[in-house]
Amino acid sequence: MSSSTVGQVIKCKAAVSWEAGKPLVIEEVEVAPPQAGEVRLKILYTSLCHTDVYFWEAKGQTPLFPRIFGHEAGGIVESVGEGVTHLKPGDHALPVFTGECGECPHCKSEESNMCDLLRINTDRGVMIHDSQTRFSIKGQPIYHFVGTSTFSEYTVVHAGCVAKVNPAAPLDKICVLSCGICTGLGATINVAKPKPGSSVAIFGLGAVGLAAAEGARISGASRIIGVDLVSSRFEEAKKFGVNEFVNPKDHDKPVQEVIAAMTNGGVDRAVECTGSIQAMISAFECVHDGWGVAVLVGVPNKDDAFKTHPVNFLNERTLKGTFYGNYKPRTDLPSVVEKYMNGELELEKFITHTVPFSEINKAFDYMLKGESIRCIIRMGE
């Protein structure tokens, strides 16, 4: 990194969303230097997650434009603000939409990753330090997204949301760990915790569900049952360890009953990755009594509720939820990167497309058509 940029405003290209659902526009933006507790990153690779698309479409939440989206990325620290000690210029890093302040009760707990200060906030478009943006175009503020805004060649992020990683790890692969892949992977490995030889049902075979299946494969599960309404997804899912497939539409009884019949009373573990209330009920009710554990990952609509009979709990089934796979970003992400480096975790199979930054709108097209798991966007091209 050139030390000449430290403390200076940097002019660079960013893909700006000016209004909901309209193609992003590559603009020259000014990126202010990091303030206390912040880091300025040079983004080398970013990828598109469904969450970016959801908020770009402005479905069901407070629209905030103009905005720079993007939250799965890999880059290099350009400069750090006052008080930042765990990062220095030149470090390889992954920015994350949630954080780890290290001081709050959640950060001090071994059981939680839901930092009081830095947990995800989709409504906030400014930095915590001074409630200002670090992006502008000719004096007009451009809003941030989930504290990361990685669709910019440079971005400013709270230091607690930046994980320092092995510089030997290829950023064009590990950037996908910033969000969806860790969410699914950790839901299985850290929360469901299937034993070798066990059975696991995965509800929803999008990127997060495939990552949950990958977690089951790594854990040594012998039966990994994919549940999805789109039968064409099964072939792709085989690469992630899924070896049986159920489409609820192919049966005239509830899918939980189908799975119970297939598995002599129910699966050992189930991971729900759709956000559908019906899938949540099915995931819980398809686990075996006595020891079955179901984990909810998918985000429901805000007014949703579901009901199940309390006897399902009394018969020793367990229902859990998870956020970002229970990974603490700064503490745990480096070890997930090492899982990839030692060949245990396979990331290449999640990456279906790559595009230059100038063609970022193609990444949106691929996702909207259901063609991509993850599309990598090469910055600076």
Coordinates of C-alpha atoms in Angstrom, one line a residue, residues 4-327:
S4 CA 1.0 8.6 0.4
T5 CA -2.7 7.9 0.7
V6 CA -2.7 7.6 4.5
G7 CA -4.9 10.3 6.0
Q8 CA -5.9 11.5 2.6
V9 CA -9.3 11.3 0.8
I10 CA -9.0 8.6 -1.9
K11 CA -10.8 8.9 -5.2
C12 CA -11.8 5.5 -6.7
K13 CA -14.6 3.7 -8.5
A14 CA -17.6 2.3 -6.8
A15 CA -20.9 0.7 -8.0
V16 CA -23.6 3.1 -6.7
S17 CA -27.2 2.1 -6.3
W18 CA -29.1 5.3 -6.9
E19 CA -32.6 3.8 -6.7
A20 CA -34.3 0.5 -5.9
G21 CA -34.1 -2.2 -8.5
K22 CA -32.2 0.0 -11.0
P23 CA -28.8 -1.1 -12.4
L24 CA -25.8 0.0 -10.4
V25 CA -23.8 2.8 -11.8
I26 CA -20.0 2.9 -11.8
E27 CA -19.1 6.3 -10.3
E28 CA -16.0 8.0 -9.1
V29 CA -16.4 8.4 -5.3
E30 CA -14.4 10.0 -2.6
V31 CA -13.5 7.8 0.3
A32 CA -12.6 9.6 3.5
P33 CA -9.8 8.3 5.8
P34 CA -10.7 6.1 8.7
Q35 CA -11.7 7.7 12.0
A36 CA -11.0 6.3 15.4
G37 CA -11.7 2.5 15.6
E38 CA -12.0 2.2 11.8
V39 CA -10.0 0.7 8.9
R40 CA -9.8 1.6 5.3
L41 CA -9.6 -1.4 3.0
K42 CA -8.6 -1.8 -0.6
I43 CA -11.1 -4.4 -1.9
L44 CA -9.7 -6.8 -4.4
Y45 CA -12.6 -9.3 -4.8
T46 CA -16.2 -9.1 -3.7
S47 CA -19.1 -11.4 -4.3
L48 CA -22.8 -11.0 -4.6
C49 CA -25.1 -12.4 -1.9
H50 CA -28.9 -12.7 -2.0
T51 CA -29.0 -10.2 0.9
D52 CA -27.5 -7.5 -1.4
V53 CA -30.2 -8.2 -4.0
Y54 CA -33.0 -8.2 -1.4
F55 CA -32.1 -4.7 -0.1
W56 CA -31.3 -3.4 -3.6
E57 CA -34.9 -4.4 -4.5
A58 CA -36.0 -2.6 -1.3
K59 CA -38.5 -5.3 -0.5
G60 CA -40.0 -5.0 3.0
Q61 CA -37.6 -2.6 4.7
T62 CA -36.8 1.1 4.8
P63 CA -35.2 2.1 1.5
L64 CA -32.0 4.1 1.8
F65 CA -30.4 5.5 -1.4
P66 CA -28.0 6.3 -2.9
R67 CA -26.1 3.4 -1.4
I68 CA -23.1 1.2 -2.0
F69 CA -24.0 -2.4 -1.4
G70 CA -21.7 -5.4 -1.0
H71 CA -20.7 -7.4 2.1
E72 CA -18.8 -10.5 1.0
A73 CA -15.2 -9.5 0.1
G74 CA -11.5 -9.8 0.5
G75 CA -9.0 -7.0 0.6
I76 CA -5.9 -5.5 2.0
V77 CA -5.7 -2.9 4.8
E78 CA -4.7 0.5 3.4
S79 CA -4.7 2.4 6.7
V80 CA -6.1 2.3 10.2
G81 CA -7.7 4.9 12.4
E82 CA -6.7 5.9 15.9
G83 CA -6.7 3.1 18.5
V84 CA -6.7 0.2 16.0
T85 CA -4.1 -2.4 17.2
H86 CA -5.1 -5.8 15.7
L87 CA -4.6 -4.6 12.1
K88 CA -1.9 -2.8 10.2
P89 CA -1.5 -1.6 6.6
G90 CA -0.7 -4.5 4.3
D91 CA -2.7 -7.1 6.3
H92 CA -5.0 -9.4 4.3
A93 CA -8.5 -9.1 5.7
L94 CA -12.2 -10.1 5.3
P95 CA -14.8 -7.4 6.2
V96 CA -17.9 -8.9 7.8
F97 CA -21.5 -7.5 8.2
T98 CA -21.4 -8.3 11.9
G99 CA -18.6 -7.7 14.4
E100 CA -16.7 -8.4 17.5
C101 CA -16.0 -5.4 19.8
G102 CA -14.3 -7.7 22.3
E103 CA -15.7 -5.9 25.3
C104 CA -19.5 -6.5 25.6
P105 CA -21.1 -9.5 27.4
H106 CA -21.7 -11.3 24.1
C107 CA -18.1 -11.0 23.0
K108 CA -16.9 -12.1 26.4
S109 CA -19.2 -15.1 26.3
E110 CA -17.9 -18.3 24.7
E111 CA -21.5 -19.1 23.6
S112 CA -22.5 -16.0 21.6
N113 CA -21.3 -14.0 18.6
M114 CA -24.0 -11.4 18.8
C115 CA -21.9 -8.3 19.7
D116 CA -24.0 -5.6 21.3
L117 CA -22.1 -2.8 19.5
L118 CA -21.5 -4.3 16.0
R119 CA -24.2 -6.8 15.3
I120 CA -25.9 -6.4 11.9
N121 CA -27.9 -3.3 11.3
T122 CA -29.5 -3.1 7.9
D123 CA -31.1 0.3 8.5
R124 CA -27.9 2.2 9.4
G125 CA -26.2 3.9 6.4
V126 CA -23.6 5.8 8.4
M127 CA -20.6 5.0 10.6
I128 CA -21.1 4.4 14.3
H129 CA -18.2 6.7 15.3
D130 CA -19.8 10.0 14.1
S131 CA -23.0 9.1 12.3
Q132 CA -21.5 10.3 9.0
T133 CA -20.7 8.5 5.8
R134 CA -17.2 8.0 4.5
F135 CA -18.4 8.0 0.9
S136 CA -19.3 11.0 -1.1
I137 CA -19.7 12.2 -4.7
K138 CA -19.1 15.9 -5.2
G139 CA -20.1 16.6 -1.6
Q140 CA -23.2 14.4 -1.7
P141 CA -23.1 11.6 1.0
I142 CA -23.5 8.1 -0.3
Y143 CA -24.8 5.6 2.3
H144 CA -23.1 2.5 3.6
F145 CA -24.6 -1.0 3.7
V146 CA -24.3 -3.3 6.8
G147 CA -21.1 -1.4 7.7
T148 CA -19.1 -2.9 4.8
S149 CA -20.0 -1.5 1.3
T150 CA -17.6 -3.6 -0.6
F151 CA -18.8 -2.7 -4.1
S152 CA -16.2 0.0 -4.0
E153 CA -12.4 -0.2 -4.7
Y154 CA -11.9 1.3 -1.2
T155 CA -14.2 1.2 1.8
V156 CA -14.1 2.1 5.4
V157 CA -15.2 -0.4 8.0
H158 CA -15.3 -0.6 11.8
A159 CA -12.2 -2.4 12.9
G160 CA -14.3 -4.9 14.9
C161 CA -15.8 -6.1 11.7
V162 CA -12.5 -6.9 10.0
A163 CA -10.9 -10.3 10.4
K164 CA -7.2 -10.6 9.7
V165 CA -6.4 -13.7 7.6
N166 CA -3.5 -15.8 6.3
P167 CA -1.9 -13.7 3.5
A168 CA -1.2 -17.0 1.6
A169 CA -5.0 -17.6 1.2
P170 CA -6.4 -16.6 -2.2
L171 CA -8.7 -13.7 -1.6
D172 CA -10.7 -14.5 -4.7
K173 CA -11.8 -17.8 -3.0
I174 CA -12.0 -17.0 0.7
C175 CA -14.0 -13.8 0.1
V176 CA -17.2 -16.0 0.1
L177 CA -16.6 -16.7 3.8
S178 CA -17.7 -13.2 4.8
C179 CA -21.4 -14.2 4.9
G180 CA -23.4 -17.0 3.4
I181 CA -20.9 -19.9 3.4
C182 CA -20.0 -19.4 7.1
T183 CA -23.6 -19.0 7.9
G184 CA -24.5 -22.5 6.6
L185 CA -21.3 -24.2 7.4
G186 CA -21.3 -23.0 11.1
A187 CA -25.0 -23.9 11.5
T188 CA -24.1 -27.5 10.9
I189 CA -20.6 -27.7 12.4
N190 CA -21.0 -25.4 15.4
V191 CA -24.7 -25.7 16.3
A192 CA -26.2 -28.9 14.9
K193 CA -22.9 -30.8 15.5
P194 CA -23.8 -34.1 13.7
K195 CA -21.7 -37.1 14.7
P196 CA -19.8 -39.2 12.1
G197 CA -22.2 -41.7 10.5
S198 CA -25.3 -39.7 11.4
S199 CA -28.2 -38.5 9.2
V200 CA -28.8 -34.8 8.4
A201 CA -31.6 -33.2 6.5
I202 CA -30.9 -29.8 4.8
F203 CA -34.0 -27.7 4.0
G204 CA -33.2 -25.4 1.0
L205 CA -30.3 -25.9 -1.4
G206 CA -29.3 -22.3 -2.1
A207 CA -25.9 -21.1 -1.2
V208 CA -26.5 -21.3 2.6
G209 CA -28.1 -24.7 2.4
L210 CA -25.2 -26.1 0.3
A211 CA -22.8 -24.7 2.8
A212 CA -24.8 -26.5 5.6
A213 CA -24.5 -29.7 3.5
E214 CA -20.7 -29.1 3.2
G215 CA -20.6 -28.8 7.0
A216 CA -22.4 -32.2 7.3
R217 CA -20.0 -33.7 4.8
I218 CA -17.0 -32.4 6.7
S219 CA -18.6 -33.7 10.0
G220 CA -18.7 -37.2 8.5
A221 CA -22.5 -37.6 8.2
S222 CA -23.4 -40.6 6.2
R223 CA -26.9 -39.6 5.0
I224 CA -27.3 -36.1 3.9
I225 CA -30.9 -35.5 2.7
G226 CA -31.5 -32.4 0.6
V227 CA -35.1 -31.0 0.7
D228 CA -36.0 -28.5 -1.9
L229 CA -39.0 -27.5 -4.1
V230 CA -36.7 -27.4 -7.2
S231 CA -35.7 -30.9 -8.2
S232 CA -33.0 -29.6 -10.6
R233 CA -30.9 -28.4 -7.6
F234 CA -30.2 -32.0 -6.5
E235 CA -27.5 -32.6 -9.1
E236 CA -25.4 -29.6 -8.0
A237 CA -26.0 -30.5 -4.4
K238 CA -24.3 -33.9 -4.8
K239 CA -21.0 -32.0 -5.0
F240 CA -21.6 -30.8 -1.5
G241 CA -22.3 -34.3 0.0
V242 CA -26.0 -34.5 -0.5
N243 CA -26.8 -38.1 -1.3
E244 CA -30.6 -38.3 -1.1
F245 CA -33.2 -35.8 -2.2
V246 CA -36.8 -35.1 -1.3
N247 CA -39.1 -32.6 -3.1
P248 CA -42.1 -32.0 -0.9
K249 CA -44.3 -31.4 -4.0
D250 CA -43.8 -35.1 -5.0
H251 CA -45.6 -36.4 -1.9
D252 CA -49.2 -36.2 -0.7
K253 CA -48.2 -36.1 3.0
P254 CA -46.1 -33.6 5.0
V255 CA -42.4 -33.9 4.2
Q256 CA -41.5 -34.5 7.9
E257 CA -43.5 -37.7 7.7
V258 CA -41.8 -38.7 4.4
I259 CA -38.4 -38.1 6.1
A260 CA -39.4 -40.0 9.3
A261 CA -40.4 -43.0 7.1
M262 CA -37.1 -42.9 5.2
T263 CA -35.0 -42.8 8.4
N264 CA -36.7 -45.1 10.8
G265 CA -38.2 -42.4 12.9
G266 CA -36.4 -39.2 11.9
V267 CA -33.0 -37.7 11.1
D268 CA -30.4 -37.0 13.8
R269 CA -30.1 -33.4 12.7
A270 CA -31.9 -30.9 10.5
V271 CA -30.8 -27.5 9.3
E272 CA -33.4 -25.1 7.8
C273 CA -32.0 -22.6 5.3
T274 CA -35.1 -21.1 3.6
G275 CA -36.9 -18.7 6.0
S276 CA -40.2 -20.5 5.2
I277 CA -42.4 -21.1 8.2
Q278 CA -43.5 -24.5 6.8
A279 CA -39.9 -25.5 6.3
M280 CA -39.1 -24.6 9.9
I281 CA -42.0 -26.7 11.2
S282 CA -41.0 -29.6 8.9
A283 CA -37.3 -29.4 10.0
F284 CA -38.2 -29.5 13.6
E285 CA -40.8 -32.3 13.3
C286 CA -38.6 -34.5 11.1
V287 CA -35.8 -35.0 13.7
H288 CA -35.8 -38.2 15.8
D289 CA -37.3 -38.1 19.3
G290 CA -34.8 -38.6 22.1
W291 CA -31.8 -36.9 20.5
G292 CA -32.8 -35.0 17.4
V293 CA -31.7 -31.4 16.9
A294 CA -33.1 -28.9 14.4
V295 CA -31.3 -25.6 13.6
L296 CA -33.1 -22.6 12.1
V297 CA -30.9 -20.4 9.8
G298 CA -33.4 -18.8 7.3
V299 CA -34.7 -15.4 8.0
P300 CA -38.6 -15.3 8.1
N301 CA -40.9 -12.4 7.3
K302 CA -41.3 -10.1 10.3
D303 CA -44.9 -11.0 11.1
D304 CA -44.4 -14.8 10.8
A305 CA -45.1 -17.2 13.6
F306 CA -45.3 -21.0 13.6
K307 CA -46.8 -23.6 15.9
T308 CA -45.9 -27.1 16.8
H309 CA -47.1 -29.4 19.6
P310 CA -45.3 -29.0 22.9
V311 CA -45.1 -32.8 23.0
N312 CA -42.4 -32.6 20.3
F313 CA -40.2 -30.9 22.9
L314 CA -41.2 -33.2 25.7
N315 CA -40.2 -36.1 23.6
E316 CA -36.6 -34.7 23.7
R317 CA -36.3 -33.0 20.4
T318 CA -34.3 -29.7 20.4
L319 CA -34.9 -26.6 18.4
K320 CA -32.0 -24.0 18.0
G321 CA -31.4 -20.9 16.1
T322 CA -28.1 -19.4 14.8
F323 CA -26.7 -16.2 13.5
Y324 CA -23.7 -16.3 11.1
G325 CA -23.1 -19.9 12.0
N326 CA -22.2 -18.9 15.6
Y327 CA -18.8 -17.7 14.3

